[in-house]
mmCIF file of C-alpha atoms in Angstrom:
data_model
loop_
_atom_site.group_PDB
_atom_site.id
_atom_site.type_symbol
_atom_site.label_atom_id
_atom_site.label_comp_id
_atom_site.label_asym_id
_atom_site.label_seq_id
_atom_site.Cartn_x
_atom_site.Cartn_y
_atom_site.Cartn_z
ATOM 1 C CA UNK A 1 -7.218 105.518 -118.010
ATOM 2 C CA UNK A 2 -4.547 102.567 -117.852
ATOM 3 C CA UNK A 3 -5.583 98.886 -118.402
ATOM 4 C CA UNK A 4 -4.016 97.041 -115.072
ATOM 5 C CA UNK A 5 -2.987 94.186 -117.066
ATOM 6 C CA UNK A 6 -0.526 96.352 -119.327
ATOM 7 C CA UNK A 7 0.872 97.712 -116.057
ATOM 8 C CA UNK A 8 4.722 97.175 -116.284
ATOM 9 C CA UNK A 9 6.415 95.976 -112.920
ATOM 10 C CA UNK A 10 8.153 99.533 -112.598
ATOM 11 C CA UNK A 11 4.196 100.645 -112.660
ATOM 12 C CA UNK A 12 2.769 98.411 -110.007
ATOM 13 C CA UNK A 13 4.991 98.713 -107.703
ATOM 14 C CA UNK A 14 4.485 102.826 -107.994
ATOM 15 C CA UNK A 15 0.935 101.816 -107.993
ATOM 16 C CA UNK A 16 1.165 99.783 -104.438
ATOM 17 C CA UNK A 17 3.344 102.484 -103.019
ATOM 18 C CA UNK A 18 0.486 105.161 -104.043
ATOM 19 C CA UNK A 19 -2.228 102.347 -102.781
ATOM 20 C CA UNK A 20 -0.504 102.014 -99.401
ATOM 21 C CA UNK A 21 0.052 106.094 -98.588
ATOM 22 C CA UNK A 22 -3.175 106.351 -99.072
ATOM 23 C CA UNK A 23 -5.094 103.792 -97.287
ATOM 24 C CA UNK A 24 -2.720 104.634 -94.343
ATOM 25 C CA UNK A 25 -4.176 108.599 -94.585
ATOM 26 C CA UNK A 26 -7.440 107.085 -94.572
ATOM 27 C CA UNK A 27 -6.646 105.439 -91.825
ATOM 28 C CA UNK A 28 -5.295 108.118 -89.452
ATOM 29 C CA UNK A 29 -8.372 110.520 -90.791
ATOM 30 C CA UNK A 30 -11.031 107.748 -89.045
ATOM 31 C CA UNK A 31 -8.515 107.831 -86.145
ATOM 32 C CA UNK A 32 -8.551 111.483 -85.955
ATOM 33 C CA UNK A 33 -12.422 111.799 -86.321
ATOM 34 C CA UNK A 34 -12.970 108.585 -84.026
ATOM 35 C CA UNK A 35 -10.877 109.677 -80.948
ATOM 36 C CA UNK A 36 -13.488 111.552 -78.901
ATOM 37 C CA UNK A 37 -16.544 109.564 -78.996
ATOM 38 C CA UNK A 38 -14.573 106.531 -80.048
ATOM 39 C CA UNK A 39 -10.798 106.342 -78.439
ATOM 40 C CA UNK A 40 -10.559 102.856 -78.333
ATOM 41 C CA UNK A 41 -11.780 102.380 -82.072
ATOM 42 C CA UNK A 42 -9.314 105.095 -82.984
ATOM 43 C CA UNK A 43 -6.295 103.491 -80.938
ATOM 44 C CA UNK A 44 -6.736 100.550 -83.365
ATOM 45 C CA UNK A 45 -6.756 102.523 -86.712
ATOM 46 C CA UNK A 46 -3.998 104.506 -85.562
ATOM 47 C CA UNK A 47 -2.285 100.823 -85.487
ATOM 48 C CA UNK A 48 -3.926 100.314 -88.741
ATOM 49 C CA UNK A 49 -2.005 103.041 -90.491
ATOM 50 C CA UNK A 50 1.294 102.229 -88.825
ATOM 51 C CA UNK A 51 0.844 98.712 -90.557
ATOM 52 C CA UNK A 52 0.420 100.692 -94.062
ATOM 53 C CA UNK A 53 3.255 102.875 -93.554
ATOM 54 C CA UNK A 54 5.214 99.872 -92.927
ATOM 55 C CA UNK A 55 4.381 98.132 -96.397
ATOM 56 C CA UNK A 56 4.827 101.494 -98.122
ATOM 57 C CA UNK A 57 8.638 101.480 -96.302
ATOM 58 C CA UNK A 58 8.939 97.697 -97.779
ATOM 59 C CA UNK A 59 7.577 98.666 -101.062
ATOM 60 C CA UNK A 60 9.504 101.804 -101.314
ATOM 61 C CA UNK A 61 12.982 100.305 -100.779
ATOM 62 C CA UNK A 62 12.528 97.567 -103.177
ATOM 63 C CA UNK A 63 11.486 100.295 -105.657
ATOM 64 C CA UNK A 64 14.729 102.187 -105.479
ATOM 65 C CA UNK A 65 16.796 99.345 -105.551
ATOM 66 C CA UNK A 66 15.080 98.212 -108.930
ATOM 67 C CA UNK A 67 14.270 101.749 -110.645
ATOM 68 C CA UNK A 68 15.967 104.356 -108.200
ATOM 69 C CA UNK A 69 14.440 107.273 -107.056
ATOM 70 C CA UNK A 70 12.348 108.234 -109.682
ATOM 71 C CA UNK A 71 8.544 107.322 -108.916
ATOM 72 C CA UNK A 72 5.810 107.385 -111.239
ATOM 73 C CA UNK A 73 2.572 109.198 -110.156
ATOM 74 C CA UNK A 74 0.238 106.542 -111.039
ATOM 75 C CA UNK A 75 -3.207 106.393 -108.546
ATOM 76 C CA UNK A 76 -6.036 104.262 -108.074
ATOM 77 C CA UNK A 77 -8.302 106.676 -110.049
ATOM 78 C CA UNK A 78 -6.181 106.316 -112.905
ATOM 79 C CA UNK A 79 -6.491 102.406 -113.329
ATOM 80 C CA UNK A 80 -9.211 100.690 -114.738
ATOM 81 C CA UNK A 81 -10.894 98.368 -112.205
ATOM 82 C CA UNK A 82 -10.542 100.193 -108.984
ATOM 83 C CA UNK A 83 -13.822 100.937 -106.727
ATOM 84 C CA UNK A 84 -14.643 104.095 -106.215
ATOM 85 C CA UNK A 85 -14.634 105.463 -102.834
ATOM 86 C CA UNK A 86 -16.455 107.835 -100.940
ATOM 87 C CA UNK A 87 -14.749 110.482 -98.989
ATOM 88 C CA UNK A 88 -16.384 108.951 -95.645
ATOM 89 C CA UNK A 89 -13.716 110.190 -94.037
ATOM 90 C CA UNK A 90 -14.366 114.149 -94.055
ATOM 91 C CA UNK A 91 -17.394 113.595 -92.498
ATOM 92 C CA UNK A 92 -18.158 114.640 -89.092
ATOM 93 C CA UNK A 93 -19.154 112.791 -86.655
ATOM 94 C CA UNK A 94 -18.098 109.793 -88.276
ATOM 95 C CA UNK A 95 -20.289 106.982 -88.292
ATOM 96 C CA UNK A 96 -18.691 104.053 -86.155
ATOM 97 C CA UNK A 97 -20.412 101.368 -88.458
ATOM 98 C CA UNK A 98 -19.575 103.438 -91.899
ATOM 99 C CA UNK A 99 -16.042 103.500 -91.214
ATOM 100 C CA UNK A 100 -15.427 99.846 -90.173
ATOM 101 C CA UNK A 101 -17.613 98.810 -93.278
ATOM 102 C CA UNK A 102 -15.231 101.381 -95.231
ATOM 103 C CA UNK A 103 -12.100 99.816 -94.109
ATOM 104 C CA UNK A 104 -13.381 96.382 -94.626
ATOM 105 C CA UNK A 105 -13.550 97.282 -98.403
ATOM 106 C CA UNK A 106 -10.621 98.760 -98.847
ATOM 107 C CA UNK A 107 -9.011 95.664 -96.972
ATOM 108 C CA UNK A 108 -10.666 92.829 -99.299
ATOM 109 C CA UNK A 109 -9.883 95.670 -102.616
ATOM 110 C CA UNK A 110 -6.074 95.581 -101.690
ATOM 111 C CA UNK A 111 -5.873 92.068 -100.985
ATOM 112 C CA UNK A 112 -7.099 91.161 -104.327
ATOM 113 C CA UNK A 113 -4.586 93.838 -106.422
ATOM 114 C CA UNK A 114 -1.984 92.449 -105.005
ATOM 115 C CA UNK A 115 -3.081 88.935 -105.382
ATOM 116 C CA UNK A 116 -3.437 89.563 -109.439
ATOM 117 C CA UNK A 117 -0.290 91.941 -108.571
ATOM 118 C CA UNK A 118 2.042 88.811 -107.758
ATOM 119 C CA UNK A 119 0.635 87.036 -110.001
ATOM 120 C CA UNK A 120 1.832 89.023 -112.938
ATOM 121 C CA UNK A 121 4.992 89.553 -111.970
ATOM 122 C CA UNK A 122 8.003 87.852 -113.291
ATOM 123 C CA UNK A 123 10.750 89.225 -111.263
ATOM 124 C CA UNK A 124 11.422 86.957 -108.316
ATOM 125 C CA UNK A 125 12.018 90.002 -105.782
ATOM 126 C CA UNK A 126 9.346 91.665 -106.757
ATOM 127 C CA UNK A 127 6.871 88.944 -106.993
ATOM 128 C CA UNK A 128 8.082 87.431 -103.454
ATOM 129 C CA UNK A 129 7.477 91.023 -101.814
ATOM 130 C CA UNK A 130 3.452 91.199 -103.807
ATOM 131 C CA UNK A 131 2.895 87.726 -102.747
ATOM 132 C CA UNK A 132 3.806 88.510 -98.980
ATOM 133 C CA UNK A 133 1.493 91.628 -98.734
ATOM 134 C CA UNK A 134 -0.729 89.403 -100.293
ATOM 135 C CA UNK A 135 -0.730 86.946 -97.757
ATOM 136 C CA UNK A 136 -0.528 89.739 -94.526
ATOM 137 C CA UNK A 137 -3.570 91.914 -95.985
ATOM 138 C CA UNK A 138 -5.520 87.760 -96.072
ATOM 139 C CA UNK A 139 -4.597 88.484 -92.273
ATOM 140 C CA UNK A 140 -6.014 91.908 -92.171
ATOM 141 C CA UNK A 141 -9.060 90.985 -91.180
ATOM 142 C CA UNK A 142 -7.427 88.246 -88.665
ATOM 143 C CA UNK A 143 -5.175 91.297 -87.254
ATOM 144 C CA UNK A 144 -7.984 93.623 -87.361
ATOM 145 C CA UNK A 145 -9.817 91.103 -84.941
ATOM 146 C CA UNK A 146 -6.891 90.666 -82.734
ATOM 147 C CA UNK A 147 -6.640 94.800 -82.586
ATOM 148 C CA UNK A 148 -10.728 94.633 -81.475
ATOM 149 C CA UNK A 149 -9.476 92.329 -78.538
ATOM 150 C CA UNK A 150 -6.804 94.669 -77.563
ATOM 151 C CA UNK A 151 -8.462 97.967 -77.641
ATOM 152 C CA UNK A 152 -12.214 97.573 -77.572
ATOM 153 C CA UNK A 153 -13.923 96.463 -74.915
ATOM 154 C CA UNK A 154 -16.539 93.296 -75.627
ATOM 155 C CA UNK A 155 -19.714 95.664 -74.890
ATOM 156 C CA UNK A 156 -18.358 97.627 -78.052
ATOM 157 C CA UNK A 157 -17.769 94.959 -80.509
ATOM 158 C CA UNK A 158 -20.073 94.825 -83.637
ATOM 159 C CA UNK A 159 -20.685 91.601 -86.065
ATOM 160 C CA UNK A 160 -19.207 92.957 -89.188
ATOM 161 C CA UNK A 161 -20.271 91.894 -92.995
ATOM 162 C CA UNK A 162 -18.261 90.254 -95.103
ATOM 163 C CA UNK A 163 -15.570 92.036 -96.956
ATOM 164 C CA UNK A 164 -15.919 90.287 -100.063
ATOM 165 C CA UNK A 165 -19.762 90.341 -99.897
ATOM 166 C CA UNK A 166 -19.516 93.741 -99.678
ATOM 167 C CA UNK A 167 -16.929 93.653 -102.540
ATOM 168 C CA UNK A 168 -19.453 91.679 -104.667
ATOM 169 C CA UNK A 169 -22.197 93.784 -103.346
ATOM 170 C CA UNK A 170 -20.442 97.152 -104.922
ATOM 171 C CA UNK A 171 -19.036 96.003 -107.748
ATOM 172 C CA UNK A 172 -21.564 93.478 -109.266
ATOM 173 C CA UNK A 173 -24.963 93.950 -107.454
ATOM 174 C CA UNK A 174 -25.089 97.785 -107.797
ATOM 175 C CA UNK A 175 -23.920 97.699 -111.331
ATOM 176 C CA UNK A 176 -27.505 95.819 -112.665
ATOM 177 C CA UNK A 177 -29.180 97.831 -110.196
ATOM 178 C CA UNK A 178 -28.205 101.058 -111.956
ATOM 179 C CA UNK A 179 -29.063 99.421 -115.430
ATOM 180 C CA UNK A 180 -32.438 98.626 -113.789
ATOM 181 C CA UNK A 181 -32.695 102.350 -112.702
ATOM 182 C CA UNK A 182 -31.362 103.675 -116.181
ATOM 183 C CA UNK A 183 -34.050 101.560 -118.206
ATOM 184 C CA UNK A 184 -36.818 102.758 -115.978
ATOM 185 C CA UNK A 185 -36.334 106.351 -116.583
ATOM 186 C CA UNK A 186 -34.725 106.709 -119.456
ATOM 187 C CA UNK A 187 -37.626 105.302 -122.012
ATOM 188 C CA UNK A 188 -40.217 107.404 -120.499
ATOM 189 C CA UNK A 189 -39.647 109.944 -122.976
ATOM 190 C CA UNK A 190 -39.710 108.186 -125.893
ATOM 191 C CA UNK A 191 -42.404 105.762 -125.109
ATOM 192 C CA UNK A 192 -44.990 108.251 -123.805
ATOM 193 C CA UNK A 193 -44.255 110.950 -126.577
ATOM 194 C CA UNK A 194 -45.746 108.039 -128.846
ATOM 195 C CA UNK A 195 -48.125 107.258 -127.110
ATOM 196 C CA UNK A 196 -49.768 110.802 -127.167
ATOM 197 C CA UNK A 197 -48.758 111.283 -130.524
ATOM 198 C CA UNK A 198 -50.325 108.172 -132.177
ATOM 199 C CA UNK A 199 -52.632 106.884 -129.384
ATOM 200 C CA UNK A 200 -52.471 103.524 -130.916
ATOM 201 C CA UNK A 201 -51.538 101.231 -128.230
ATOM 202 C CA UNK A 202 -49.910 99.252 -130.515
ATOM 203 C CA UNK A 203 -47.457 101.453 -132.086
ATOM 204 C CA UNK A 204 -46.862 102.764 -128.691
ATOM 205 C CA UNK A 205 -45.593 99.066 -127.297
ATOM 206 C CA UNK A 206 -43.402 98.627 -130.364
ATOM 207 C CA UNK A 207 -41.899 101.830 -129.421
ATOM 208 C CA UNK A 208 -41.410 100.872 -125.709
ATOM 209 C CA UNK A 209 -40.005 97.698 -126.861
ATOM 210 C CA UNK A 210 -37.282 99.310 -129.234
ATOM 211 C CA UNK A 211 -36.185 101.885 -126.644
ATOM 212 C CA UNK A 212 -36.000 99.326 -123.937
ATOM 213 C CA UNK A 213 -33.771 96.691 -126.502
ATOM 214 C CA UNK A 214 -31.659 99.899 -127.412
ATOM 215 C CA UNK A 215 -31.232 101.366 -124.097
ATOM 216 C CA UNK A 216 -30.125 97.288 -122.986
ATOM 217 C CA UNK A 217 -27.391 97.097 -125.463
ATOM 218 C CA UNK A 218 -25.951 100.822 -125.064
ATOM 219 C CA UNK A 219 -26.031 99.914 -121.108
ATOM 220 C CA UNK A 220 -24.404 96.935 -121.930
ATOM 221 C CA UNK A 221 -21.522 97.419 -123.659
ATOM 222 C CA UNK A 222 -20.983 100.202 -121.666
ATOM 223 C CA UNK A 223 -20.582 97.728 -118.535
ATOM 224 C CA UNK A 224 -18.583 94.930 -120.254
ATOM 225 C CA UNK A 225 -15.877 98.028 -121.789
ATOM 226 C CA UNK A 226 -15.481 99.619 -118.539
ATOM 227 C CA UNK A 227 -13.506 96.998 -117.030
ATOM 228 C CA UNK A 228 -11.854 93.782 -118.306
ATOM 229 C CA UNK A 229 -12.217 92.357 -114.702
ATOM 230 C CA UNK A 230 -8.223 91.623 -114.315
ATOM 231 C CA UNK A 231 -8.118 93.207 -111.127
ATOM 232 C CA UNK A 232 -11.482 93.503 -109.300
ATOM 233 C CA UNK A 233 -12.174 89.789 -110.208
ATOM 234 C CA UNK A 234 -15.491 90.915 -111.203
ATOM 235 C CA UNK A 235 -15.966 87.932 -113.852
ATOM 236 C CA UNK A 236 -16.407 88.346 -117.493
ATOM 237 C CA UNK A 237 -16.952 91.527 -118.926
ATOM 238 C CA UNK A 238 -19.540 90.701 -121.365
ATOM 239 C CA UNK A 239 -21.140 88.704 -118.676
ATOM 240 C CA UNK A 240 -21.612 91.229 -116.613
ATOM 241 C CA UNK A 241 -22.537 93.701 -119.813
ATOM 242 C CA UNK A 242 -25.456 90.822 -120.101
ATOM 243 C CA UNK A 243 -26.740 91.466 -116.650
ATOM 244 C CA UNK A 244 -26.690 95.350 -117.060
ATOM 245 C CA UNK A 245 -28.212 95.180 -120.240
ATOM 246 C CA UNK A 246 -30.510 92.701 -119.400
ATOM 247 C CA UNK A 247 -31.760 94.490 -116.042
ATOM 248 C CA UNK A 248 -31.937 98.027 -118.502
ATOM 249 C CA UNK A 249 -34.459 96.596 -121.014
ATOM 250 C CA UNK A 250 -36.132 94.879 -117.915
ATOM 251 C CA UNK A 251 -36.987 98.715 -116.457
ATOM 252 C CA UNK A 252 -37.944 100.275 -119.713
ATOM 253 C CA UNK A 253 -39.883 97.018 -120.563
ATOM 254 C CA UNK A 254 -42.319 97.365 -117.147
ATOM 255 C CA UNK A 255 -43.831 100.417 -118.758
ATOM 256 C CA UNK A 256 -44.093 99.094 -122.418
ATOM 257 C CA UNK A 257 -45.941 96.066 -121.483
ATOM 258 C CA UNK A 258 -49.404 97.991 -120.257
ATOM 259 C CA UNK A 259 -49.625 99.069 -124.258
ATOM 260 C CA UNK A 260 -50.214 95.649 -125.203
ATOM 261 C CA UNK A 261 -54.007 96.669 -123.673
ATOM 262 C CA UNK A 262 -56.138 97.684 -126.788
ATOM 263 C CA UNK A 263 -57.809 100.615 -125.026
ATOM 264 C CA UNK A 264 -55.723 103.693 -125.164
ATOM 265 C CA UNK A 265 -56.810 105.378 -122.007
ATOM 266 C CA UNK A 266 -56.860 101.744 -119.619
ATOM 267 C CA UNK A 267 -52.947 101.363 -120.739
ATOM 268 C CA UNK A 268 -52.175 104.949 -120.418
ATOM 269 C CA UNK A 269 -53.894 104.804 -117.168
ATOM 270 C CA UNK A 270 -51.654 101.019 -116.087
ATOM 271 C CA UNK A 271 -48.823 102.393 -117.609
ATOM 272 C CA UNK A 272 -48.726 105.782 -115.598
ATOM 273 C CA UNK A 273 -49.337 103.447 -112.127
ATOM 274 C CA UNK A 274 -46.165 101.513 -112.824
ATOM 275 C CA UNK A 275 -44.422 104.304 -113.543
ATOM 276 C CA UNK A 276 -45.026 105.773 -110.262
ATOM 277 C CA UNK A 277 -44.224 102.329 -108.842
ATOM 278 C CA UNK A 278 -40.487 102.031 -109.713
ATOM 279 C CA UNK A 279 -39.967 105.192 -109.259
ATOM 280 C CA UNK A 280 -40.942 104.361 -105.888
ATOM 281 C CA UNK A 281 -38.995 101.664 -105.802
ATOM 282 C CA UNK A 282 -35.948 102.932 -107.773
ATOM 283 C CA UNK A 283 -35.274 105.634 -104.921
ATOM 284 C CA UNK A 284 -35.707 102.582 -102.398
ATOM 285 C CA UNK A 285 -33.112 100.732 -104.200
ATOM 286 C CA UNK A 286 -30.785 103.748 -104.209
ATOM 287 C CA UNK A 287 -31.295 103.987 -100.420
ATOM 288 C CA UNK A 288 -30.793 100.586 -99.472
ATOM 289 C CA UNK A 289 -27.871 99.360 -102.101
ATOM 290 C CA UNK A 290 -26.217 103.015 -102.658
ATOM 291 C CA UNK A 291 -26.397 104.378 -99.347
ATOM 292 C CA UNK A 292 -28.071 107.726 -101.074
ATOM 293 C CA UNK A 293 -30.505 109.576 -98.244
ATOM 294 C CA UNK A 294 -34.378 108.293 -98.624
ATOM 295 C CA UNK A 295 -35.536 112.272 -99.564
ATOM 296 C CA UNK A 296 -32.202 112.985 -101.833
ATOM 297 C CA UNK A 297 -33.169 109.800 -103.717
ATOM 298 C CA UNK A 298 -36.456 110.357 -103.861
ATOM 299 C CA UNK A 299 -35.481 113.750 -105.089
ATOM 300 C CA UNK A 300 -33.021 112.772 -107.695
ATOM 301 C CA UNK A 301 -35.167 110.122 -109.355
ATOM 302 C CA UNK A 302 -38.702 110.752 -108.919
ATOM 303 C CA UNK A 303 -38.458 114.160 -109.456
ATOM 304 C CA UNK A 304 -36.108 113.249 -112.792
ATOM 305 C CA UNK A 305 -38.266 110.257 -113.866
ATOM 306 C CA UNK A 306 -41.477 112.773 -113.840
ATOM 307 C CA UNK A 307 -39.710 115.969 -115.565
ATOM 308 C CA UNK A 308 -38.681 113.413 -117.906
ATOM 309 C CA UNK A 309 -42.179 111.423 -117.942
ATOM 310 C CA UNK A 310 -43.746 115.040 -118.476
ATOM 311 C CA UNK A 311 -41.388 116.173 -121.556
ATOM 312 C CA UNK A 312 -42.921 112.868 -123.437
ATOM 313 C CA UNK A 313 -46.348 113.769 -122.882
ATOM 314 C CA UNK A 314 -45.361 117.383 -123.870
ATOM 315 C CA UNK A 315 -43.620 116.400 -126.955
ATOM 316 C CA UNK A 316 -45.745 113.527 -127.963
ATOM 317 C CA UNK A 317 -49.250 115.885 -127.657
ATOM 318 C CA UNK A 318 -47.401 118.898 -129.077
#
């Protein structure tokens, strides 16, 4: 996977042309999926897309008149930084609410590559054309309001979130959240396999506490690696490798903590409530911040948090 900020100008510019094609496809696809139940919605992505097309045309001819014909297949998924988005798009009916949300994102996302875009750039032409896409995707959400007043009637107006809250929301928020949810389940094992093989409440905590401290830092680094925050604007890597390792040894420390009780069967007892507890309110979390289904969450984690709380037991009393 490429690092944006070794991107040559040659690159970006491939990279933008790739960006535009598809967020234009996108586009059309909510037209396409909007137009019966929706026709008014879908007149204004269908103007949507014709804007994209039009910066890929810009972006396009400044390309060959730099490096010629020869384009590089470079694609989001192949630069670090880049959010990852659900195919919303395939789905049928499509949500009127998912899809504005959806396009909101992808607005505030390409506004900000080509704000670090420009910035990089040291030829004038090229940094001129970045910086003006720049500014007209800053008016997105201005033109995107104007295209409301044009083709939907008031009675079918929503109040929309904010792009970059939901930016922040995706790319910071969720990331802690899934160190909270990784901590939870993934000490079960160790912690309860010690406490059925020593039953010494004690030995038991220390071995909550270790997992939990490990389980932090592996979480951790793993955050503050993945991206170097050049082009989501996330903040500092190992800033936000704190938070996700912090929130891990947070969910592996909730269970840990009943140990410190001196009476084996009382902690076991706590411990086993809390459990149950985030579980509970890990597959809430996932419903409400990941936009997973209440029983397919429920499913994925409680059902994985208790094989996993079982195989500790199992191992621990074996």
């Amino acid at each position: 996977m490429l690092d944006f900020s070794k991107l040559t100008e040659r690159e970006l510019l491939a990279l933008a042309i790739s960006l535009e094609e598809e967020d234009s496809r996108i586009y059309d696809e909510f037209a396409q999926g909007l137009r019966e139940s929706y026709p008014d919605t879908a007149k204004m992505f269908d103007a949507m897309s014709e804007e994209e097309t039009g910066h890929r045309h810009r972006l396009l001819s400044l390309y060959r008149e730099k490096f010629g014909e020869r384009i590089p297949l470079i694609r989001r998924q192949d630069v670090r930084g880049f959010v990852t988005r659900k195919p919303v798009w395939l789905s049928r009916p499509l949500g009127l609410e998912t899809v504005r949300a959806q396009a909101e994102l992808m607005e505030a996302e390409t506004k900000r590559f080509y704000t670090r875009a420009a910035g990089r750039s040291t030829d004038a032409a090229i940094r001129q054309l970045l910086g003006d896409l720049a500014a007209e995707e800053r008016r997105h959400e201005a033109k995107a309001e104007q295209l409301e007043e044009k083709y939907l009637p008031p009675e079918a107006r929503r109040n929309e979130h904010e792009a970059e809250r939901r930016l922040f929301l995706l790319q910071v928020v969720q990331p802690g959240l899934a160190g909270l949810m990784d901590g939870s389940v993934s000490t079960l094992a160790p912690l309860f396999a010690a406490a059925f093989a020593t039953h010494d409440t004690w030995e038991t905590f220390l071995v909550g506490v270790a997992a939990s401290v490990g389980a932090g830092i592996s979480m951790g680094f793993a955050e503050a690696l993945s991206d170097d925050g050049s082009l989501t604007g996330r903040g500092s890597p190992w800033l936000r490798g704190s938070v996700s390792g912090l929130m891990t040894a947070l969910g592996g420390l909730g269970h840990a903590l009943p140990y410190l009780i001196p009476d084996f069967a009382t902690a076991t007892t706590v411990a086993t409530m809390v459990v149950l507890l985030e579980l509970a309110a890990i597959s809430l979390i996932r419903k409400r911040y990941m936009d997973t289904p209440l029983l397919k969450a429920a499913f994925q984690v409680v059902i994985g948090g208790l094989l996993v709380f079982a195989a500790g037991i199992f191992i621990g009393s074996a």
